[in-house]
């Protein structure tokens, strides 16, 4: 099998069932593919091919008996390093903390194991998941498979790089301000942030979600039946659902879709990005939707307030570390966090209150439209060695203005490729739905993928 990366989850399940391919044979082919790519993009942490072979062999035996454990039995999966797996440390992307093995699987890892998935590695992230970059004081520098001199984005940096390079059909990232969608946009993959609480996480936090990162919309949708099973450890976990995640057909005619081309603050939108998103909007118009221009939901005051709140919270998290350990944090992040020492309690609360203002604006907008289209990222790309698109810790969140409001409003949002720049780098279209409108986002994404044919020219396997 020369191109194992072309197989979707459904392809693999069919082949496992008819015994034309076993989980073990698929894994061995995928292992060779990873070995060719990994020295270039450094997407993985705690990669254990021997354990993956054992897991795949156990799955092969179950499929031979016609008794797979669950829907993802034998499917190779990676988890963002922040998602705990029993017996492995959770470095949080930083050299500043002690490497203590996790006592138990986080909810996502537990659900995947219940269904027989082959968890073969964790994926890299920056220190504490606080950058849109593959830069870390602990992990090797992760790079973009489309051009290794460029950044894969973050903080789900390794997950996006692994998906784009074809390390199997399913990778799980986390997202508190855009960390699934931003890197998905920069690497040309599909990244889905569901409604808050749809996929249980531990620890949970305001705006923090997890979501699948895949090459195809269908793979992300299929994984949701497993990932969305509730878990008591997430106090925001949504109730059990009867959602048919593979019911992806939609009639767009008659829908009103908002087109947001200005974020309200942050980096200006590159012309190439604007043109690609406008062309995508015309696809929806052609399918029968009414596309209307909509104003931004974010303001400078909201983004600066969130920045102050996050700085204060993060400084509170690390101020108890020894000076030696604090100094081990990536200097960019340490410099940013240190500003939190001067944020008063009152100002921190005022900053947090800006998340409520974001929620109000997002809710009001969705009284007027059924869905929203926007750029995922305002710019095309930036160097792999940079900590963020500005590379300036005094201006750390200028690139998240299109993505972060939907975390605070708890609404589902996805990034899907909508074209390429003149330099050959991917451009992401963000599709946003109303709260709990997860299926709407997936259906609109699948429709767009069908119209465009999806990405077919994935980065070539290195020789």
PDB file of C-alpha atoms in Angstrom, residues 233-456:
ATOM      1  CA  UNK A 233     -15.246  14.930  35.254  1.00  0.00           C
ATOM      2  CA  UNK A 234     -16.359  17.777  33.000  1.00  0.00           C
ATOM      3  CA  UNK A 235     -18.879  19.887  34.887  1.00  0.00           C
ATOM      4  CA  UNK A 236     -19.900  21.517  31.599  1.00  0.00           C
ATOM      5  CA  UNK A 237     -20.381  18.215  29.764  1.00  0.00           C
ATOM      6  CA  UNK A 238     -23.596  18.150  27.738  1.00  0.00           C
ATOM      7  CA  UNK A 239     -26.198  15.392  28.299  1.00  0.00           C
ATOM      8  CA  UNK A 240     -26.120  12.144  26.302  1.00  0.00           C
ATOM      9  CA  UNK A 241     -27.289  12.756  22.771  1.00  0.00           C
ATOM     10  CA  UNK A 242     -29.000  10.836  20.002  1.00  0.00           C
ATOM     11  CA  UNK A 243     -27.286  12.808  17.240  1.00  0.00           C
ATOM     12  CA  UNK A 244     -26.737  10.984  13.953  1.00  0.00           C
ATOM     13  CA  UNK A 245     -23.316  12.433  13.262  1.00  0.00           C
ATOM     14  CA  UNK A 246     -23.175  10.978   9.749  1.00  0.00           C
ATOM     15  CA  UNK A 247     -26.410  12.630   8.592  1.00  0.00           C
ATOM     16  CA  UNK A 248     -24.493  15.232   6.617  1.00  0.00           C
ATOM     17  CA  UNK A 249     -26.918  16.131   3.828  1.00  0.00           C
ATOM     18  CA  UNK A 250     -28.277  19.677   3.786  1.00  0.00           C
ATOM     19  CA  UNK A 251     -30.421  21.922   1.620  1.00  0.00           C
ATOM     20  CA  UNK A 252     -28.880  25.371   1.838  1.00  0.00           C
ATOM     21  CA  UNK A 253     -31.548  27.117  -0.219  1.00  0.00           C
ATOM     22  CA  UNK A 254     -33.327  29.788   1.835  1.00  0.00           C
ATOM     23  CA  UNK A 255     -30.655  30.060   4.532  1.00  0.00           C
ATOM     24  CA  UNK A 256     -29.272  33.449   5.569  1.00  0.00           C
ATOM     25  CA  UNK A 257     -25.523  33.319   6.017  1.00  0.00           C
ATOM     26  CA  UNK A 258     -23.487  36.196   7.429  1.00  0.00           C
ATOM     27  CA  UNK A 259     -20.169  37.115   5.835  1.00  0.00           C
ATOM     28  CA  UNK A 260     -17.717  38.685   8.291  1.00  0.00           C
ATOM     29  CA  UNK A 261     -14.634  40.045   6.557  1.00  0.00           C
ATOM     30  CA  UNK A 262     -13.479  42.366   9.354  1.00  0.00           C
ATOM     31  CA  UNK A 263     -12.756  41.078  12.846  1.00  0.00           C
ATOM     32  CA  UNK A 264     -13.129  44.414  14.650  1.00  0.00           C
ATOM     33  CA  UNK A 265      -9.524  44.499  15.849  1.00  0.00           C
ATOM     34  CA  UNK A 266      -6.276  42.628  15.413  1.00  0.00           C
ATOM     35  CA  UNK A 267      -4.254  42.015  12.290  1.00  0.00           C
ATOM     36  CA  UNK A 268      -5.699  43.259   8.997  1.00  0.00           C
ATOM     37  CA  UNK A 269      -6.874  40.583   6.581  1.00  0.00           C
ATOM     38  CA  UNK A 270      -4.463  39.725   3.765  1.00  0.00           C
ATOM     39  CA  UNK A 271      -5.889  40.388   0.306  1.00  0.00           C
ATOM     40  CA  UNK A 272      -5.355  36.746  -0.665  1.00  0.00           C
ATOM     41  CA  UNK A 273      -7.309  35.579   2.362  1.00  0.00           C
ATOM     42  CA  UNK A 274     -10.145  38.031   1.705  1.00  0.00           C
ATOM     43  CA  UNK A 275     -10.400  36.958  -1.940  1.00  0.00           C
ATOM     44  CA  UNK A 276     -10.503  33.255  -1.048  1.00  0.00           C
ATOM     45  CA  UNK A 277     -13.228  33.763   1.577  1.00  0.00           C
ATOM     46  CA  UNK A 278     -15.282  35.919  -0.800  1.00  0.00           C
ATOM     47  CA  UNK A 279     -15.048  33.179  -3.431  1.00  0.00           C
ATOM     48  CA  UNK A 280     -16.204  30.648  -0.835  1.00  0.00           C
ATOM     49  CA  UNK A 281     -19.191  32.819   0.069  1.00  0.00           C
ATOM     50  CA  UNK A 282     -20.199  32.901  -3.599  1.00  0.00           C
ATOM     51  CA  UNK A 283     -20.354  29.095  -3.514  1.00  0.00           C
ATOM     52  CA  UNK A 284     -22.984  29.315  -0.796  1.00  0.00           C
ATOM     53  CA  UNK A 285     -24.881  31.944  -2.783  1.00  0.00           C
ATOM     54  CA  UNK A 286     -24.830  29.703  -5.837  1.00  0.00           C
ATOM     55  CA  UNK A 287     -26.337  26.907  -3.726  1.00  0.00           C
ATOM     56  CA  UNK A 288     -29.281  29.141  -2.832  1.00  0.00           C
ATOM     57  CA  UNK A 289     -28.275  30.857   0.400  1.00  0.00           C
ATOM     58  CA  UNK A 290     -28.645  34.590   0.943  1.00  0.00           C
ATOM     59  CA  UNK A 291     -25.231  35.889   1.984  1.00  0.00           C
ATOM     60  CA  UNK A 292     -25.245  39.189   3.886  1.00  0.00           C
ATOM     61  CA  UNK A 293     -22.355  41.272   5.176  1.00  0.00           C
ATOM     62  CA  UNK A 294     -22.215  41.351   8.980  1.00  0.00           C
ATOM     63  CA  UNK A 295     -20.277  43.558  11.377  1.00  0.00           C
ATOM     64  CA  UNK A 296     -17.615  42.218  13.742  1.00  0.00           C
ATOM     65  CA  UNK A 297     -18.632  40.832  17.132  1.00  0.00           C
ATOM     66  CA  UNK A 298     -15.284  41.678  18.770  1.00  0.00           C
ATOM     67  CA  UNK A 299     -13.903  45.025  19.935  1.00  0.00           C
ATOM     68  CA  UNK A 300     -10.479  46.181  21.033  1.00  0.00           C
ATOM     69  CA  UNK A 301     -11.778  46.500  24.598  1.00  0.00           C
ATOM     70  CA  UNK A 302     -12.966  42.897  24.595  1.00  0.00           C
ATOM     71  CA  UNK A 303      -9.695  41.479  23.276  1.00  0.00           C
ATOM     72  CA  UNK A 304      -7.556  43.580  25.627  1.00  0.00           C
ATOM     73  CA  UNK A 305      -9.766  42.620  28.569  1.00  0.00           C
ATOM     74  CA  UNK A 306      -9.369  38.950  27.755  1.00  0.00           C
ATOM     75  CA  UNK A 307      -5.621  39.446  27.451  1.00  0.00           C
ATOM     76  CA  UNK A 308      -5.478  41.014  30.930  1.00  0.00           C
ATOM     77  CA  UNK A 309      -7.600  38.231  32.417  1.00  0.00           C
ATOM     78  CA  UNK A 310      -5.528  35.463  30.830  1.00  0.00           C
ATOM     79  CA  UNK A 311      -2.253  37.097  31.931  1.00  0.00           C
ATOM     80  CA  UNK A 312      -3.459  37.387  35.518  1.00  0.00           C
ATOM     81  CA  UNK A 313      -4.766  33.826  35.580  1.00  0.00           C
ATOM     82  CA  UNK A 314      -1.600  32.402  34.072  1.00  0.00           C
ATOM     83  CA  UNK A 315       0.692  34.407  36.361  1.00  0.00           C
ATOM     84  CA  UNK A 316      -1.301  33.006  39.267  1.00  0.00           C
ATOM     85  CA  UNK A 317      -0.667  29.499  37.939  1.00  0.00           C
ATOM     86  CA  UNK A 318       3.113  29.895  37.652  1.00  0.00           C
ATOM     87  CA  UNK A 319       4.026  32.336  40.435  1.00  0.00           C
ATOM     88  CA  UNK A 320       4.433  29.424  42.853  1.00  0.00           C
ATOM     89  CA  UNK A 321       7.130  27.827  40.715  1.00  0.00           C
ATOM     90  CA  UNK A 322      10.732  28.296  41.715  1.00  0.00           C
ATOM     91  CA  UNK A 323      12.580  31.051  39.900  1.00  0.00           C
ATOM     92  CA  UNK A 324      14.632  28.388  38.119  1.00  0.00           C
ATOM     93  CA  UNK A 325      11.509  26.654  36.802  1.00  0.00           C
ATOM     94  CA  UNK A 326       9.813  29.915  35.809  1.00  0.00           C
ATOM     95  CA  UNK A 327      12.931  30.865  33.857  1.00  0.00           C
ATOM     96  CA  UNK A 328      12.656  27.584  31.944  1.00  0.00           C
ATOM     97  CA  UNK A 329       9.382  28.756  30.369  1.00  0.00           C
ATOM     98  CA  UNK A 330       9.663  29.960  26.797  1.00  0.00           C
ATOM     99  CA  UNK A 331      10.828  33.604  27.158  1.00  0.00           C
ATOM    100  CA  UNK A 332       8.009  34.933  24.957  1.00  0.00           C
ATOM    101  CA  UNK A 333       5.367  33.361  27.198  1.00  0.00           C
ATOM    102  CA  UNK A 334       7.176  34.258  30.416  1.00  0.00           C
ATOM    103  CA  UNK A 335       7.416  37.882  29.297  1.00  0.00           C
ATOM    104  CA  UNK A 336       3.718  37.929  28.403  1.00  0.00           C
ATOM    105  CA  UNK A 337       2.651  36.264  31.665  1.00  0.00           C
ATOM    106  CA  UNK A 338       4.749  38.574  33.825  1.00  0.00           C
ATOM    107  CA  UNK A 339       2.399  41.385  32.855  1.00  0.00           C
ATOM    108  CA  UNK A 340      -0.224  39.562  34.908  1.00  0.00           C
ATOM    109  CA  UNK A 341       1.646  40.405  38.107  1.00  0.00           C
ATOM    110  CA  UNK A 342       0.482  44.001  37.738  1.00  0.00           C
ATOM    111  CA  UNK A 343      -3.179  43.198  37.008  1.00  0.00           C
ATOM    112  CA  UNK A 344      -5.359  43.941  40.039  1.00  0.00           C
ATOM    113  CA  UNK A 345      -8.153  41.619  41.089  1.00  0.00           C
ATOM    114  CA  UNK A 346     -10.700  44.202  39.975  1.00  0.00           C
ATOM    115  CA  UNK A 347      -9.067  44.539  36.548  1.00  0.00           C
ATOM    116  CA  UNK A 348      -8.891  40.756  36.171  1.00  0.00           C
ATOM    117  CA  UNK A 349     -12.637  40.530  36.826  1.00  0.00           C
ATOM    118  CA  UNK A 350     -13.271  43.369  34.398  1.00  0.00           C
ATOM    119  CA  UNK A 351     -11.235  41.478  31.833  1.00  0.00           C
ATOM    120  CA  UNK A 352     -13.228  38.306  32.433  1.00  0.00           C
ATOM    121  CA  UNK A 353     -16.448  40.284  32.045  1.00  0.00           C
ATOM    122  CA  UNK A 354     -15.442  41.011  28.472  1.00  0.00           C
ATOM    123  CA  UNK A 355     -16.092  37.344  27.709  1.00  0.00           C
ATOM    124  CA  UNK A 356     -19.726  38.014  28.630  1.00  0.00           C
ATOM    125  CA  UNK A 357     -19.786  40.957  26.240  1.00  0.00           C
ATOM    126  CA  UNK A 358     -18.482  38.681  23.488  1.00  0.00           C
ATOM    127  CA  UNK A 359     -21.257  36.207  24.238  1.00  0.00           C
ATOM    128  CA  UNK A 360     -23.891  38.959  24.028  1.00  0.00           C
ATOM    129  CA  UNK A 361     -22.667  40.179  20.648  1.00  0.00           C
ATOM    130  CA  UNK A 362     -22.441  36.658  19.236  1.00  0.00           C
ATOM    131  CA  UNK A 363     -25.940  35.787  20.457  1.00  0.00           C
ATOM    132  CA  UNK A 364     -27.406  38.974  18.985  1.00  0.00           C
ATOM    133  CA  UNK A 365     -25.833  38.287  15.597  1.00  0.00           C
ATOM    134  CA  UNK A 366     -27.435  34.839  15.481  1.00  0.00           C
ATOM    135  CA  UNK A 367     -30.888  36.343  15.814  1.00  0.00           C
ATOM    136  CA  UNK A 368     -30.296  37.655  12.281  1.00  0.00           C
ATOM    137  CA  UNK A 369     -28.426  34.841  10.506  1.00  0.00           C
ATOM    138  CA  UNK A 370     -28.348  31.036  10.425  1.00  0.00           C
ATOM    139  CA  UNK A 371     -24.565  30.754  10.137  1.00  0.00           C
ATOM    140  CA  UNK A 372     -21.471  32.910   9.707  1.00  0.00           C
ATOM    141  CA  UNK A 373     -18.538  32.689   7.289  1.00  0.00           C
ATOM    142  CA  UNK A 374     -15.229  34.421   7.952  1.00  0.00           C
ATOM    143  CA  UNK A 375     -11.511  33.962   7.490  1.00  0.00           C
ATOM    144  CA  UNK A 376     -10.071  31.549  10.023  1.00  0.00           C
ATOM    145  CA  UNK A 377      -6.754  33.400  10.056  1.00  0.00           C
ATOM    146  CA  UNK A 378      -6.181  36.974   8.913  1.00  0.00           C
ATOM    147  CA  UNK A 379      -2.808  36.149   7.343  1.00  0.00           C
ATOM    148  CA  UNK A 380      -1.454  33.400   5.121  1.00  0.00           C
ATOM    149  CA  UNK A 381       1.608  32.189   7.013  1.00  0.00           C
ATOM    150  CA  UNK A 382       4.623  33.122   9.122  1.00  0.00           C
ATOM    151  CA  UNK A 383       8.071  31.653   9.966  1.00  0.00           C
ATOM    152  CA  UNK A 384       8.256  28.395  11.903  1.00  0.00           C
ATOM    153  CA  UNK A 385      10.572  29.927  14.497  1.00  0.00           C
ATOM    154  CA  UNK A 386       8.138  32.699  15.453  1.00  0.00           C
ATOM    155  CA  UNK A 387       6.066  32.425  18.626  1.00  0.00           C
ATOM    156  CA  UNK A 388       3.053  34.086  16.980  1.00  0.00           C
ATOM    157  CA  UNK A 389       2.182  35.978  13.804  1.00  0.00           C
ATOM    158  CA  UNK A 390       3.328  39.235  15.424  1.00  0.00           C
ATOM    159  CA  UNK A 391       6.209  37.566  17.327  1.00  0.00           C
ATOM    160  CA  UNK A 392       5.606  40.262  19.936  1.00  0.00           C
ATOM    161  CA  UNK A 393       4.568  39.280  23.503  1.00  0.00           C
ATOM    162  CA  UNK A 394       3.058  42.750  23.966  1.00  0.00           C
ATOM    163  CA  UNK A 395       0.644  41.969  21.078  1.00  0.00           C
ATOM    164  CA  UNK A 396       0.032  38.250  21.537  1.00  0.00           C
ATOM    165  CA  UNK A 397      -3.559  37.804  20.349  1.00  0.00           C
ATOM    166  CA  UNK A 398      -3.813  39.986  17.249  1.00  0.00           C
ATOM    167  CA  UNK A 399      -4.460  36.892  15.107  1.00  0.00           C
ATOM    168  CA  UNK A 400      -7.326  35.289  17.095  1.00  0.00           C
ATOM    169  CA  UNK A 401      -9.979  37.959  16.583  1.00  0.00           C
ATOM    170  CA  UNK A 402     -12.015  35.852  14.158  1.00  0.00           C
ATOM    171  CA  UNK A 403     -11.897  32.709  16.331  1.00  0.00           C
ATOM    172  CA  UNK A 404     -11.944  33.563  20.047  1.00  0.00           C
ATOM    173  CA  UNK A 405     -15.485  35.044  20.285  1.00  0.00           C
ATOM    174  CA  UNK A 406     -17.049  31.670  19.448  1.00  0.00           C
ATOM    175  CA  UNK A 407     -15.228  29.990  22.335  1.00  0.00           C
ATOM    176  CA  UNK A 408     -16.669  32.501  24.758  1.00  0.00           C
ATOM    177  CA  UNK A 409     -20.163  32.216  23.238  1.00  0.00           C
ATOM    178  CA  UNK A 410     -19.848  28.382  23.353  1.00  0.00           C
ATOM    179  CA  UNK A 411     -20.829  28.066  19.683  1.00  0.00           C
ATOM    180  CA  UNK A 412     -19.580  25.421  17.241  1.00  0.00           C
ATOM    181  CA  UNK A 413     -17.124  26.545  14.589  1.00  0.00           C
ATOM    182  CA  UNK A 414     -14.895  24.857  12.044  1.00  0.00           C
ATOM    183  CA  UNK A 415     -12.060  25.682   9.688  1.00  0.00           C
ATOM    184  CA  UNK A 416     -11.970  24.185   6.211  1.00  0.00           C
ATOM    185  CA  UNK A 417      -9.570  24.852   3.365  1.00  0.00           C
ATOM    186  CA  UNK A 418     -10.883  27.355   0.821  1.00  0.00           C
ATOM    187  CA  UNK A 419      -7.828  27.821  -1.378  1.00  0.00           C
ATOM    188  CA  UNK A 420      -4.125  28.525  -1.509  1.00  0.00           C
ATOM    189  CA  UNK A 421      -1.965  31.621  -1.603  1.00  0.00           C
ATOM    190  CA  UNK A 422       0.376  32.481  -4.448  1.00  0.00           C
ATOM    191  CA  UNK A 423       3.144  31.010  -2.292  1.00  0.00           C
ATOM    192  CA  UNK A 424       1.280  27.690  -2.139  1.00  0.00           C
ATOM    193  CA  UNK A 425       0.178  27.932   1.492  1.00  0.00           C
ATOM    194  CA  UNK A 426      -3.359  26.965   2.593  1.00  0.00           C
ATOM    195  CA  UNK A 427      -6.104  29.461   3.425  1.00  0.00           C
ATOM    196  CA  UNK A 428      -8.856  28.606   5.923  1.00  0.00           C
ATOM    197  CA  UNK A 429     -12.571  29.432   5.845  1.00  0.00           C
ATOM    198  CA  UNK A 430     -14.286  29.542   9.242  1.00  0.00           C
ATOM    199  CA  UNK A 431     -17.894  28.307   9.413  1.00  0.00           C
ATOM    200  CA  UNK A 432     -19.793  29.169  12.611  1.00  0.00           C
ATOM    201  CA  UNK A 433     -23.183  27.891  13.764  1.00  0.00           C
ATOM    202  CA  UNK A 434     -25.584  28.720  16.607  1.00  0.00           C
ATOM    203  CA  UNK A 435     -25.039  27.222  20.040  1.00  0.00           C
ATOM    204  CA  UNK A 436     -25.655  23.450  19.868  1.00  0.00           C
ATOM    205  CA  UNK A 437     -25.774  23.705  16.069  1.00  0.00           C
ATOM    206  CA  UNK A 438     -22.917  21.246  15.682  1.00  0.00           C
ATOM    207  CA  UNK A 439     -24.606  19.332  12.887  1.00  0.00           C
ATOM    208  CA  UNK A 440     -25.266  22.527  10.939  1.00  0.00           C
ATOM    209  CA  UNK A 441     -21.556  23.372  10.955  1.00  0.00           C
ATOM    210  CA  UNK A 442     -20.606  19.847   9.895  1.00  0.00           C
ATOM    211  CA  UNK A 443     -23.238  19.806   7.140  1.00  0.00           C
ATOM    212  CA  UNK A 444     -22.216  23.193   5.758  1.00  0.00           C
ATOM    213  CA  UNK A 445     -18.582  22.082   5.869  1.00  0.00           C
ATOM    214  CA  UNK A 446     -19.353  18.830   4.051  1.00  0.00           C
ATOM    215  CA  UNK A 447     -21.339  20.707   1.396  1.00  0.00           C
ATOM    216  CA  UNK A 448     -18.433  23.090   0.822  1.00  0.00           C
ATOM    217  CA  UNK A 449     -15.993  20.173   0.644  1.00  0.00           C
ATOM    218  CA  UNK A 450     -18.203  18.454  -1.930  1.00  0.00           C
ATOM    219  CA  UNK A 451     -18.452  21.611  -4.083  1.00  0.00           C
ATOM    220  CA  UNK A 452     -14.703  22.167  -4.105  1.00  0.00           C
ATOM    221  CA  UNK A 453     -13.585  18.543  -4.153  1.00  0.00           C
ATOM    222  CA  UNK A 454     -11.584  19.093  -0.976  1.00  0.00           C
ATOM    223  CA  UNK A 455      -7.807  19.150  -0.872  1.00  0.00           C
ATOM    224  CA  UNK A 456      -6.303  16.545  -3.170  1.00  0.00           C
TER     225      UNK A 456
END
